[in-house]
Amino acid sequence: MSIQTRIQAIADSLSPSARRVADALMANPQLAMDKTITELAELCDTSGTSVVRFCRSIGLSGYAELRLALAAELGRETGQFQSDANKNESRYGSDISREDSLADAVQKISFAETLGIRETIENLDLVVLTRVIDAVDAAGKIIIFGVGASHLVAQDLQQKLLRIGRMAFAFADAHDALSMASLARPGDVAIGLSHSGSTLEPVELLHLARSRGALTVGITNVRGSSLAEAADLVLYTAVRETTFRSGAMASRTVQLTLVDCIFVGVAQRSYGETVEALKSTREGTRTLKRARSGSVDRPPE
């Protein structure tokens, strides 16, 4: 996982002084190359010792290793995403700014989403994914819940699973989701989605479903988060955020990638039945379209 993504993933768990260092580097990672450790500490209203502690919290020995790692990382990423029109001024490490051209903003969003997918898949625990697929494949019912952009992902997984005959339920209302969770039983699966891992509603859903004997699954970006602790199995994303929430867009895209992996894994278990189910559901929608166009004879009422 890249240094910048690692910082994003642990930022919420840091002490206030370390969080100020994280915030400064997330806003402008170039600071690590431009500032000495003393200058960065002064900028973040903390001490050099706190900066070193921050470096160790992300798995580095100290500030010198952070500077080298970020320099190499920014060099790679800058070369991958920069537009020819603004090659000397725009860098991936910087956020979307008011000075960016539309082409630069589009490239930054594209790069964030592509990078998020790549880092997530590279760090994906296939053993955990297999256990999630096993549970979903055998589940009596699957309860899926997320808030905001994560709700869109929950709806997507529900739609896919329903099309291959699985009893999946995604809810927009937290009360409805919790009501369903209160009726969960052993053999059911509850899936909660939250990029931050701290959104209250999906966390409570997993707690309640687990208390009823269901297997709980979390999809989040933050290790050690409340959602991760409430889940029996956790699939982690690796996504960065920006001021204009291109990170949130990327987190949605990466969550969709993970639920696609779950869906395909389940679908492969009954390959022939899956293909037939998809054909049947596709034909059902085509029949509706023909009926709307008046090309289908309807039985008399």
XYZ file of C-alpha atoms in Angstrom:
301
model
C 0.000 0.000 0.000
C 1.319 3.463 -0.873
C 2.435 5.862 1.867
C -0.321 8.379 1.108
C -3.012 5.698 1.218
C -1.555 4.338 4.456
C -1.754 7.799 6.025
C -5.386 8.148 4.948
C -6.265 4.750 6.386
C -4.970 5.469 9.906
C -5.572 9.227 10.159
C -8.705 8.952 12.298
C -6.941 6.769 14.876
C -3.990 9.112 15.442
C -3.365 11.368 18.417
C -4.192 15.074 17.877
C -0.539 16.027 17.267
C 0.063 13.149 14.853
C -3.247 13.910 13.123
C -2.038 17.446 12.397
C 1.023 15.973 10.687
C -1.178 13.562 8.735
C -3.550 16.343 7.671
C -0.665 18.513 6.471
C 0.855 15.700 4.410
C -2.490 14.603 2.991
C -3.143 18.175 1.863
C 0.361 18.542 0.407
C 2.727 15.544 0.533
C 5.404 17.703 -1.107
C 5.950 19.212 2.362
C 8.024 16.171 3.314
C 10.530 17.091 0.602
C 10.383 20.850 1.152
C 10.562 20.949 4.965
C 13.034 19.699 7.525
C 11.590 17.738 10.411
C 11.812 20.840 12.607
C 10.045 23.005 10.022
C 7.269 20.440 9.543
C 6.846 20.113 13.311
C 6.539 23.903 13.675
C 4.043 24.054 10.812
C 1.930 21.395 12.543
C 2.328 22.940 16.010
C 4.018 19.854 17.387
C 7.514 18.491 18.094
C 10.069 16.616 16.053
C 9.555 13.654 18.348
C 5.852 13.602 17.460
C 6.727 13.644 13.763
C 8.981 10.617 14.286
C 6.169 8.852 16.181
C 3.860 9.611 13.275
C 6.358 8.058 10.844
C 6.548 4.924 12.961
C 2.752 4.705 13.136
C 2.708 4.218 9.353
C 5.442 1.594 9.464
C 8.506 3.762 8.733
C 11.648 4.135 10.811
C 11.649 7.919 10.812
C 11.437 11.164 8.879
C 14.314 10.374 6.521
C 12.564 7.207 5.314
C 9.284 9.117 4.957
C 10.948 11.745 2.746
C 12.567 9.122 0.514
C 9.402 7.025 0.249
C 7.162 9.992 -0.567
C 9.650 11.406 -3.068
C 9.726 8.108 -4.955
C 5.959 7.716 -4.728
C 5.172 11.229 -5.950
C 7.657 10.838 -8.768
C 5.941 7.683 -9.995
C 2.447 9.081 -9.667
C 3.246 12.457 -11.186
C 4.643 10.814 -14.278
C 1.608 8.559 -14.583
C -1.122 11.158 -14.374
C 0.134 14.582 -15.479
C -1.268 16.170 -18.588
C 1.145 17.419 -21.227
C -0.449 20.864 -21.046
C 0.440 21.380 -17.386
C 3.284 18.935 -16.878
C 5.531 21.208 -14.855
C 2.963 22.524 -12.393
C 0.399 19.819 -11.650
C 1.162 16.800 -9.500
C -1.020 13.985 -8.249
C -0.059 14.602 -4.626
C -1.747 17.995 -4.726
C -5.489 18.259 -4.270
C -7.908 19.476 -6.922
C -7.454 23.232 -6.905
C -9.249 26.197 -8.395
C -6.310 26.646 -10.776
C -6.618 23.141 -12.262
C -7.927 22.871 -15.781
C -10.876 20.568 -16.370
C -8.464 18.118 -18.003
C -6.290 18.072 -14.868
C -9.302 17.603 -12.568
C -10.584 14.727 -14.706
C -7.156 13.088 -14.667
C -6.854 13.427 -10.890
C -10.226 11.766 -10.393
C -9.364 9.035 -12.884
C -6.006 8.424 -11.248
C -7.499 8.299 -7.727
C -10.085 5.728 -8.763
C -7.647 3.603 -10.775
C -5.090 3.702 -7.967
C -7.749 2.783 -5.399
C -8.785 -0.299 -7.370
C -5.190 -1.396 -7.925
C -4.081 -0.974 -4.301
C -7.243 -2.595 -2.970
C -6.869 -5.672 -5.173
C -3.131 -5.929 -4.472
C -3.847 -5.972 -0.729
C -7.027 -8.055 -0.869
C -7.064 -11.028 1.518
C -8.296 -13.840 -0.740
C -8.800 -16.160 2.230
C -11.243 -13.699 3.786
C -12.904 -13.076 0.425
C -13.395 -16.830 -0.018
C -15.016 -17.092 3.413
C -17.353 -14.203 2.575
C -18.321 -15.860 -0.721
C -18.917 -19.185 1.078
C -21.202 -17.483 3.609
C -23.168 -15.475 1.031
C -23.563 -18.510 -1.216
C -25.053 -20.564 1.625
C -27.037 -17.761 3.296
C -30.758 -17.959 3.932
C -30.899 -14.198 3.467
C -28.353 -11.432 2.998
C -28.904 -8.044 4.659
C -26.853 -5.221 3.129
C -26.643 -1.684 4.443
C -24.648 1.486 3.858
C -25.287 5.218 4.122
C -24.803 7.790 1.348
C -22.501 6.565 -1.425
C -22.182 3.220 0.376
C -25.950 2.755 0.052
C -25.579 2.882 -3.726
C -23.073 0.037 -3.454
C -25.447 -1.922 -1.205
C -28.193 -1.529 -3.811
C -25.854 -2.722 -6.541
C -24.963 -5.902 -4.642
C -28.620 -6.566 -3.823
C -29.602 -6.226 -7.483
C -26.869 -8.588 -8.620
C -27.651 -11.241 -6.007
C -31.399 -11.074 -6.642
C -30.804 -11.724 -10.341
C -29.201 -15.068 -9.532
C -31.850 -16.131 -7.056
C -30.309 -15.079 -3.739
C -32.525 -13.501 -1.061
C -30.747 -10.169 -0.660
C -32.129 -7.021 0.964
C -30.628 -3.517 0.834
C -32.323 -0.743 2.775
C -32.288 3.030 2.441
C -33.854 3.482 5.874
C -31.805 2.538 8.943
C -34.925 1.514 10.899
C -35.920 -0.927 8.179
C -32.399 -2.354 8.104
C -32.306 -2.773 11.879
C -35.758 -4.366 11.863
C -34.524 -6.951 9.374
C -31.345 -7.473 11.408
C -33.433 -8.154 14.512
C -35.012 -11.063 12.613
C -31.685 -12.506 11.500
C -30.799 -16.042 12.427
C -27.815 -18.396 12.138
C -27.069 -18.977 8.469
C -27.921 -15.398 7.487
C -25.306 -12.834 6.486
C -25.269 -9.105 7.282
C -22.971 -6.848 5.255
C -22.196 -3.314 6.434
C -20.421 -0.760 4.247
C -18.673 2.364 5.527
C -15.584 3.998 4.042
C -14.605 5.538 7.381
C -15.743 2.533 9.393
C -17.307 4.892 11.927
C -20.778 5.464 10.445
C -23.140 4.548 13.279
C -25.996 2.856 11.382
C -24.086 0.034 9.620
C -22.076 -0.580 12.799
C -25.272 -1.029 14.799
C -26.675 -3.261 12.068
C -23.708 -5.619 12.395
C -23.879 -5.634 16.190
C -27.579 -6.510 16.124
C -27.265 -9.140 13.379
C -24.335 -10.770 15.165
C -26.331 -10.935 18.401
C -28.979 -12.912 16.492
C -26.422 -15.417 15.217
C -25.838 -14.075 11.701
C -22.374 -13.893 10.206
C -21.301 -10.262 9.833
C -19.163 -8.772 7.063
C -17.630 -5.300 6.992
C -16.341 -3.404 3.961
C -14.275 -0.406 5.058
C -11.104 1.572 4.458
C -10.003 1.759 8.093
C -8.432 -1.069 10.060
C -9.410 -1.146 13.707
C -12.530 0.930 13.024
C -15.850 0.362 14.767
C -17.219 -1.389 11.680
C -14.196 -3.670 11.457
C -14.566 -4.618 15.128
C -18.279 -5.370 14.684
C -17.633 -7.716 11.739
C -16.668 -11.384 11.776
C -15.024 -10.918 8.369
C -13.627 -7.674 6.948
C -12.734 -6.698 3.383
C -10.561 -3.588 3.249
C -10.405 -0.924 0.570
C -7.351 1.292 0.000
C -8.561 4.737 -1.069
C -7.481 8.357 -0.625
C -9.777 11.349 -0.197
C -9.603 14.902 -1.498
C -11.410 18.148 -0.742
C -13.920 17.592 -3.543
C -14.519 14.025 -2.379
C -12.872 12.374 -5.355
C -11.772 9.957 -2.638
C -15.423 9.322 -1.780
C -16.061 8.725 -5.459
C -13.056 6.438 -5.532
C -14.231 4.664 -2.381
C -17.578 4.015 -4.043
C -15.828 2.710 -7.152
C -13.569 0.432 -5.112
C -16.469 -0.811 -2.977
C -18.257 -1.678 -6.228
C -15.176 -3.616 -7.300
C -15.236 -5.629 -4.073
C -18.945 -6.433 -4.302
C -18.383 -7.482 -7.913
C -15.773 -9.923 -6.599
C -18.308 -11.279 -4.102
C -21.005 -11.577 -6.760
C -18.767 -13.335 -9.281
C -17.480 -15.684 -6.600
C -21.032 -16.673 -5.667
C -22.134 -16.883 -9.308
C -19.287 -19.245 -10.197
C -20.405 -21.764 -7.556
C -23.477 -22.557 -9.680
C -22.255 -21.505 -13.092
C -24.949 -23.124 -15.242
C -27.793 -22.035 -12.966
C -26.363 -18.517 -12.828
C -26.237 -18.195 -16.609
C -29.842 -19.408 -16.884
C -30.983 -17.064 -14.113
C -29.360 -14.083 -15.800
C -30.970 -15.035 -19.113
C -34.394 -15.383 -17.450
C -34.175 -12.048 -15.649
C -32.963 -10.316 -18.790
C -35.840 -11.798 -20.759
C -38.275 -10.643 -18.078
C -37.185 -7.032 -18.499
C -37.343 -7.360 -22.282
C -40.934 -8.596 -22.019
C -41.807 -5.520 -19.986
C -40.206 -3.270 -22.575
C -42.166 -4.933 -25.355
C -45.372 -4.600 -23.347
C -44.757 -0.883 -22.892
C -44.225 -0.475 -26.610
C -47.469 -2.324 -27.362
C -45.797 -5.185 -29.194
C -46.944 -7.858 -26.718
C -50.503 -9.170 -26.595
C -51.764 -8.947 -23.038
C -54.400 -11.358 -21.677
C -57.895 -9.827 -21.253
C -58.581 -8.422 -17.801
